[in-house]
Amino acid sequence: MKSDVKELVFENNSLIPELFGSQDLNLKLIEKKFNIRITTRENHIRLKGAPENIETAKNLFMQLEKLHEVNLSVENGDVKFAIRLMAEDPQVDLKAIFSERIAVSPKKGYVTPKGPAQYQFIQSIRENDIVLSIGPAGTGKTYLAVAMAVEGLLKKRFRRIVLVRPAVEAGEKLGYLPGDIADKINPYLMPLYDALNNMMEGNQVRQLIDDATIEIVPLAYMRGRTLSDSFIILDEAQNATREQMKMFLTRLGFQSKMVVTGDITQIDLPKYSDSGLIHIQSLLDEIQGIHFVYFSTKDVVRHELVKKIITAYAETDSNQE
């Protein structure tokens, strides 16, 4: 196979630590992903490999340098995601993705999308009053929804955040659990709490919950309410029945947004067809102001093994069918 050689020179050396990574781990990852050989000398990078692989790697380096030039911070984790994105799509525009920032609390900084699907999800929330995101675990659906809610609250676009989740495992019979409503539903809302605590200080989260600025509501208790000036999130929506989904979506009031997240491969209802999230895909798909965003296995942003696990289960389910 014919090999090509290219040499790149970075004018700004401050980019190099983030780009190279600890013990040059990022460079080693680039070598593995693109099947090339990289050698470095100060701010010079020498690439050797197949011409098309060299061009893709060069495009990656050039785009990362441009991000740095326009003061878009490129942290170690961002570089790893950029490498994966470029390997999956050599034409990807990293600037378009990483320039989209969700402003959470000042101490926590910004949340940025980790791929085209996350970018589309954020844009859809900004542009629509109801957004439904469907996809496997680990794609960032819940995390980004909470980030958008926090941004809207802190910028005073909404008066409160309402977090909703079905408690299917307890059969919605929450009275058998100790404590008040929040205590009863807490075990089912831990992913939402985790996301909140990642974006705001712990004492701030507790204060906002205490004064009902952040409200935790089991899906069974939503009937009869109208939620205005609110950012409302229904998580694990695959476990909402058709009747519950209709009830939830019709709670939308003025100056509010709803985000529904779910994974239709993990339905805990007695029948797969009972899921309201499956039902509404064809029912509401063409209504203006309602937008669907679909995530796939390639959008998983957790450990690489999570993607492989999801793929293995999907292949097994397909073979059984």
Short mmCIF file of C-alpha atoms in Angstrom, two decimals:
data_model
loop_
_atom_site.label_atom_id
_atom_site.label_comp_id
_atom_site.label_asym_id
_atom_site.label_seq_id
_atom_site.Cartn_x
_atom_site.Cartn_y
_atom_site.Cartn_z
CA MET A 1 0.00 0.00 0.00
CA LYS A 2 1.29 3.43 -0.96
CA SER A 3 2.20 5.65 1.98
CA ASP A 4 2.08 9.42 2.11
CA VAL A 5 3.93 11.80 4.44
CA LYS A 6 2.63 15.16 5.68
CA GLU A 7 4.11 17.55 8.21
CA LEU A 8 2.00 19.98 10.22
CA VAL A 9 3.24 22.95 12.21
CA PHE A 10 1.19 24.48 15.03
CA GLU A 11 1.81 28.19 15.53
CA ASN A 12 0.24 28.24 19.01
CA ASN A 13 1.98 25.80 21.34
CA SER A 14 -0.72 26.20 24.03
CA LEU A 15 -2.94 23.82 22.05
CA ILE A 16 -0.42 20.99 22.13
CA PRO A 17 -1.02 19.64 25.71
CA GLU A 18 -4.76 19.19 25.06
CA LEU A 19 -4.15 17.86 21.57
CA PHE A 20 -1.47 15.34 22.49
CA GLY A 21 -3.09 14.24 25.74
CA SER A 22 -1.41 12.78 28.81
CA GLN A 23 1.60 10.71 27.70
CA ASP A 24 0.53 11.38 24.09
CA LEU A 25 -2.52 9.14 24.53
CA ASN A 26 -4.57 11.17 22.06
CA LEU A 27 -1.90 10.81 19.39
CA LYS A 28 -1.82 7.07 19.98
CA LEU A 29 -5.60 6.96 19.61
CA ILE A 30 -5.37 8.90 16.34
CA GLU A 31 -2.74 6.45 15.08
CA LYS A 32 -5.02 3.53 15.88
CA LYS A 33 -8.21 5.08 14.50
CA PHE A 34 -6.70 6.18 11.19
CA ASN A 35 -4.00 3.52 10.81
CA ILE A 36 -1.19 6.05 10.48
CA ARG A 37 2.17 6.71 12.10
CA ILE A 38 2.74 9.98 14.01
CA THR A 39 6.08 11.43 15.07
CA THR A 40 6.47 14.77 16.86
CA ARG A 41 9.17 17.37 17.39
CA GLU A 42 8.22 20.45 19.43
CA ASN A 43 5.25 21.94 17.53
CA HIS A 44 5.82 19.79 14.42
CA ILE A 45 3.70 16.72 13.70
CA ARG A 46 4.71 14.26 10.98
CA LEU A 47 2.03 11.93 9.59
CA LYS A 48 2.74 8.79 7.58
CA GLY A 49 0.20 6.38 6.12
CA ALA A 50 -2.30 5.84 3.32
CA PRO A 51 -3.08 9.17 1.55
CA GLU A 52 -6.81 9.15 2.43
CA ASN A 53 -6.06 8.42 6.10
CA ILE A 54 -3.45 11.17 6.19
CA GLU A 55 -5.95 13.67 4.77
CA THR A 56 -8.58 12.74 7.37
CA ALA A 57 -6.09 13.05 10.24
CA LYS A 58 -4.81 16.33 8.84
CA ASN A 59 -8.38 17.64 8.66
CA LEU A 60 -8.84 16.66 12.31
CA PHE A 61 -5.72 18.54 13.42
CA MET A 62 -6.60 21.62 11.38
CA GLN A 63 -10.15 21.79 12.71
CA LEU A 64 -8.97 21.40 16.31
CA GLU A 65 -6.49 24.23 15.77
CA LYS A 66 -9.26 26.47 14.38
CA LEU A 67 -11.40 25.73 17.45
CA HIS A 68 -8.52 26.87 19.63
CA GLU A 69 -8.04 30.04 17.54
CA VAL A 70 -11.64 31.16 18.11
CA ASN A 71 -11.34 30.53 21.87
CA LEU A 72 -13.45 27.39 21.92
CA SER A 73 -11.72 25.41 24.63
CA VAL A 74 -10.64 21.94 23.53
CA GLU A 75 -10.30 19.71 26.55
CA ASN A 76 -8.90 16.20 26.58
CA GLY A 77 -12.33 14.57 26.52
CA ASP A 78 -13.42 16.81 23.63
CA VAL A 79 -10.40 15.71 21.59
CA LYS A 80 -11.35 12.07 22.08
CA PHE A 81 -14.89 12.74 20.89
CA ALA A 82 -13.55 14.75 17.95
CA ILE A 83 -11.35 11.79 16.94
CA ARG A 84 -14.33 9.44 17.03
CA LEU A 85 -16.54 11.85 15.09
CA MET A 86 -13.92 12.33 12.38
CA ALA A 87 -13.39 8.57 12.10
CA GLU A 88 -17.13 8.06 11.59
CA ASP A 89 -17.56 11.02 9.20
CA PRO A 90 -14.44 12.63 7.65
CA GLN A 91 -16.62 15.58 6.50
CA VAL A 92 -17.90 16.46 9.97
CA ASP A 93 -17.78 20.15 10.94
CA LEU A 94 -16.33 20.18 14.45
CA LYS A 95 -16.74 23.93 14.85
CA ALA A 96 -20.50 23.75 14.24
CA ILE A 97 -20.82 21.08 16.93
CA PHE A 98 -18.47 22.41 19.61
CA SER A 99 -19.54 26.05 19.22
CA GLU A 100 -23.01 25.11 20.54
CA ARG A 101 -22.74 25.71 24.28
CA ILE A 102 -25.29 25.31 27.03
CA ALA A 103 -24.55 27.75 29.84
CA VAL A 104 -25.09 26.12 33.21
CA SER A 105 -23.91 27.60 36.54
CA PRO A 106 -20.79 29.84 36.35
CA LYS A 107 -18.72 27.44 38.46
CA LYS A 108 -19.62 24.47 36.25
CA GLY A 109 -19.03 26.25 32.92
CA TYR A 110 -20.60 24.97 29.73
CA VAL A 111 -22.07 21.75 28.40
CA THR A 112 -21.25 21.07 24.74
CA PRO A 113 -22.66 18.44 22.37
CA LYS A 114 -20.58 15.34 21.73
CA GLY A 115 -21.78 14.63 18.22
CA PRO A 116 -24.23 15.58 15.44
CA ALA A 117 -27.23 13.91 17.12
CA GLN A 118 -26.66 15.82 20.37
CA TYR A 119 -26.20 19.03 18.39
CA GLN A 120 -29.51 18.40 16.59
CA PHE A 121 -31.19 17.64 19.93
CA ILE A 122 -30.07 20.97 21.43
CA GLN A 123 -31.13 22.91 18.34
CA SER A 124 -34.52 21.18 18.35
CA ILE A 125 -35.14 22.15 21.98
CA ARG A 126 -34.26 25.77 21.22
CA GLU A 127 -36.65 25.85 18.24
CA ASN A 128 -39.63 23.73 19.38
CA ASP A 129 -41.98 23.64 22.36
CA ILE A 130 -42.14 19.83 22.51
CA VAL A 131 -39.16 17.61 21.67
CA LEU A 132 -39.16 13.83 21.89
CA SER A 133 -35.80 12.07 21.88
CA ILE A 134 -35.61 8.33 21.36
CA GLY A 135 -32.48 6.22 21.51
CA PRO A 136 -30.32 3.81 23.50
CA ALA A 137 -28.78 4.35 26.91
CA GLY A 138 -25.65 6.46 27.14
CA THR A 139 -26.44 8.89 24.32
CA GLY A 140 -26.83 11.91 26.60
CA LYS A 141 -30.57 12.47 26.15
CA THR A 142 -31.39 13.06 29.81
CA TYR A 143 -28.19 14.95 30.58
CA LEU A 144 -28.68 17.45 27.74
CA ALA A 145 -32.37 17.92 28.58
CA VAL A 146 -31.45 18.81 32.17
CA ALA A 147 -28.68 21.13 30.93
CA MET A 148 -31.14 23.01 28.73
CA ALA A 149 -33.57 23.24 31.65
CA VAL A 150 -30.87 24.64 33.96
CA GLU A 151 -29.80 27.19 31.34
CA GLY A 152 -33.39 28.32 30.86
CA LEU A 153 -33.94 28.64 34.61
CA LEU A 154 -30.74 30.59 35.27
CA LYS A 155 -31.46 32.94 32.34
CA LYS A 156 -35.00 33.42 33.72
CA ARG A 157 -36.71 32.06 30.62
CA PHE A 158 -38.64 29.72 32.93
CA ARG A 159 -39.79 30.01 36.53
CA ARG A 160 -39.29 26.37 37.37
CA ILE A 161 -38.08 22.97 36.26
CA VAL A 162 -40.46 20.02 36.54
CA LEU A 163 -38.87 16.55 36.49
CA VAL A 164 -41.22 13.65 35.80
CA ARG A 165 -40.64 9.92 35.60
CA PRO A 166 -42.91 6.88 35.63
CA ALA A 167 -42.36 4.51 38.54
CA VAL A 168 -43.20 1.33 36.69
CA GLU A 169 -41.05 -0.90 38.90
CA ALA A 170 -43.26 0.00 41.90
CA GLY A 171 -46.45 -0.38 39.90
CA GLU A 172 -47.16 3.32 40.59
CA LYS A 173 -48.25 2.24 44.12
CA LEU A 174 -45.93 4.69 45.78
CA GLY A 175 -47.84 4.71 49.07
CA TYR A 176 -45.96 1.62 50.23
CA LEU A 177 -42.66 3.52 50.18
CA PRO A 178 -41.66 5.69 53.17
CA GLY A 179 -41.64 9.49 53.14
CA ASP A 180 -43.40 12.19 51.13
CA ILE A 181 -43.93 12.15 47.37
CA ALA A 182 -40.39 13.33 46.66
CA ASP A 183 -38.94 10.61 48.90
CA LYS A 184 -41.06 7.95 47.24
CA ILE A 185 -40.09 8.88 43.70
CA ASN A 186 -36.41 9.67 44.47
CA PRO A 187 -35.04 6.21 43.58
CA TYR A 188 -36.51 6.55 40.09
CA LEU A 189 -35.15 10.06 39.57
CA MET A 190 -31.50 9.50 40.45
CA PRO A 191 -30.26 10.08 36.85
CA LEU A 192 -31.95 13.49 36.91
CA TYR A 193 -30.44 14.33 40.30
CA ASP A 194 -27.01 13.24 39.05
CA ALA A 195 -27.32 15.55 36.07
CA LEU A 196 -28.46 18.48 38.23
CA ASN A 197 -25.58 18.01 40.64
CA ASN A 198 -23.12 17.97 37.74
CA MET A 199 -24.36 21.37 36.58
CA MET A 200 -25.02 23.23 39.82
CA GLU A 201 -23.63 23.31 43.33
CA GLY A 202 -25.21 20.73 45.65
CA ASN A 203 -26.56 23.32 48.10
CA GLN A 204 -28.05 25.29 45.21
CA VAL A 205 -29.88 22.22 43.96
CA ARG A 206 -31.25 21.50 47.44
CA GLN A 207 -32.43 25.09 47.87
CA LEU A 208 -34.20 25.10 44.50
CA ILE A 209 -35.94 21.83 45.38
CA ASP A 210 -36.94 23.13 48.82
CA ASP A 211 -38.60 26.25 47.37
CA ALA A 212 -40.25 24.20 44.55
CA THR A 213 -38.30 25.95 41.79
CA ILE A 214 -37.22 22.44 40.88
CA GLU A 215 -40.18 20.13 41.29
CA ILE A 216 -40.04 16.33 41.33
CA VAL A 217 -43.30 14.70 40.28
CA PRO A 218 -44.21 11.04 39.65
CA LEU A 219 -46.05 10.71 36.36
CA ALA A 220 -49.13 9.34 38.15
CA TYR A 221 -49.56 12.69 39.95
CA MET A 222 -49.52 14.93 36.84
CA ARG A 223 -53.21 14.64 35.98
CA GLY A 224 -55.23 17.86 36.21
CA ARG A 225 -52.25 20.22 36.20
CA THR A 226 -51.36 22.97 33.71
CA LEU A 227 -47.68 23.90 33.70
CA SER A 228 -46.86 27.42 32.47
CA ASP A 229 -43.45 29.16 32.48
CA SER A 230 -41.86 25.76 33.05
CA PHE A 231 -39.29 23.45 31.53
CA ILE A 232 -40.75 19.98 31.88
CA ILE A 233 -38.81 16.74 31.38
CA LEU A 234 -40.36 13.29 31.16
CA ASP A 235 -37.57 10.76 31.50
CA GLU A 236 -37.83 6.99 30.82
CA ALA A 237 -40.90 7.78 28.73
CA GLN A 238 -40.93 4.32 27.16
CA ASN A 239 -42.60 3.19 30.39
CA ALA A 240 -45.48 5.66 30.09
CA THR A 241 -48.68 4.08 28.80
CA ARG A 242 -50.63 5.58 25.92
CA GLU A 243 -53.08 7.16 28.36
CA GLN A 244 -50.29 8.55 30.54
CA MET A 245 -48.47 10.02 27.52
CA LYS A 246 -51.63 11.81 26.36
CA MET A 247 -52.20 13.08 29.89
CA PHE A 248 -48.61 14.32 30.21
CA LEU A 249 -48.35 16.10 26.85
CA THR A 250 -51.62 17.95 27.45
CA ARG A 251 -50.20 19.52 30.64
CA LEU A 252 -48.23 22.00 28.49
CA GLY A 253 -49.00 25.63 29.41
CA PHE A 254 -47.94 28.98 27.99
CA GLN A 255 -44.23 29.90 27.85
CA SER A 256 -43.23 26.31 28.57
CA LYS A 257 -41.15 23.60 26.92
CA MET A 258 -41.43 19.83 27.20
CA VAL A 259 -38.69 17.32 26.54
CA VAL A 260 -39.51 13.62 26.48
CA THR A 261 -36.69 11.07 26.56
CA GLY A 262 -36.84 7.32 26.27
CA ASP A 263 -35.34 4.08 25.01
CA ILE A 264 -37.89 1.84 23.26
CA THR A 265 -35.56 -1.16 23.63
CA GLN A 266 -36.00 -1.06 27.43
CA ILE A 267 -39.76 -1.12 27.98
CA ASP A 268 -40.87 -2.50 31.35
CA LEU A 269 -44.61 -2.42 30.65
CA PRO A 270 -46.48 -5.75 30.36
CA LYS A 271 -46.85 -5.30 26.59
CA TYR A 272 -44.41 -3.59 24.21
CA SER A 273 -47.33 -2.03 22.33
CA ASP A 274 -48.63 -0.41 25.53
CA SER A 275 -45.81 2.16 25.41
CA GLY A 276 -47.06 5.67 24.73
CA LEU A 277 -43.64 6.59 23.32
CA ILE A 278 -44.05 4.05 20.52
CA HIS A 279 -47.63 5.14 19.85
CA ILE A 280 -46.92 8.86 19.45
CA GLN A 281 -44.16 8.42 16.86
CA SER A 282 -46.69 8.04 14.06
CA LEU A 283 -49.46 10.00 15.78
CA LEU A 284 -47.62 13.32 16.30
CA ASP A 285 -44.80 13.15 13.75
CA GLU A 286 -46.23 15.80 11.40
CA ILE A 287 -47.44 18.37 13.94
CA GLN A 288 -45.57 21.67 13.69
CA GLY A 289 -43.87 22.63 16.96
CA ILE A 290 -43.31 18.99 17.92
CA HIS A 291 -39.99 17.50 16.86
CA PHE A 292 -38.54 14.00 17.11
CA VAL A 293 -34.80 13.39 17.50
CA TYR A 294 -33.46 9.86 17.12
CA PHE A 295 -30.20 8.61 18.61
CA SER A 296 -28.42 5.41 17.59
CA THR A 297 -25.66 3.22 18.96
CA LYS A 298 -22.99 5.35 17.27
CA ASP A 299 -24.14 8.31 19.42
CA VAL A 300 -23.26 6.59 22.73
CA VAL A 301 -20.94 8.87 24.70
CA ARG A 302 -20.17 6.59 27.64
CA HIS A 303 -17.38 4.03 27.80
CA GLU A 304 -16.66 2.30 24.47
CA LEU A 305 -17.79 -0.97 26.03
CA VAL A 306 -21.30 0.45 26.51
CA LYS A 307 -21.65 0.81 22.76
CA LYS A 308 -20.49 -2.76 22.23
CA ILE A 309 -22.89 -4.08 24.88
CA ILE A 310 -25.86 -2.27 23.30
CA THR A 311 -24.89 -3.58 19.86
CA ALA A 312 -24.58 -7.15 21.16
CA TYR A 313 -28.04 -7.02 22.77
CA ALA A 314 -29.55 -5.49 19.62
CA GLU A 315 -28.08 -8.27 17.46
CA THR A 316 -29.36 -10.94 19.86
CA ASP A 317 -32.87 -9.43 19.89
CA SER A 318 -32.84 -9.25 16.10
CA ASN A 319 -31.82 -12.90 15.77
CA GLN A 320 -34.54 -13.99 18.21
CA GLU A 321 -37.17 -12.14 16.22
#
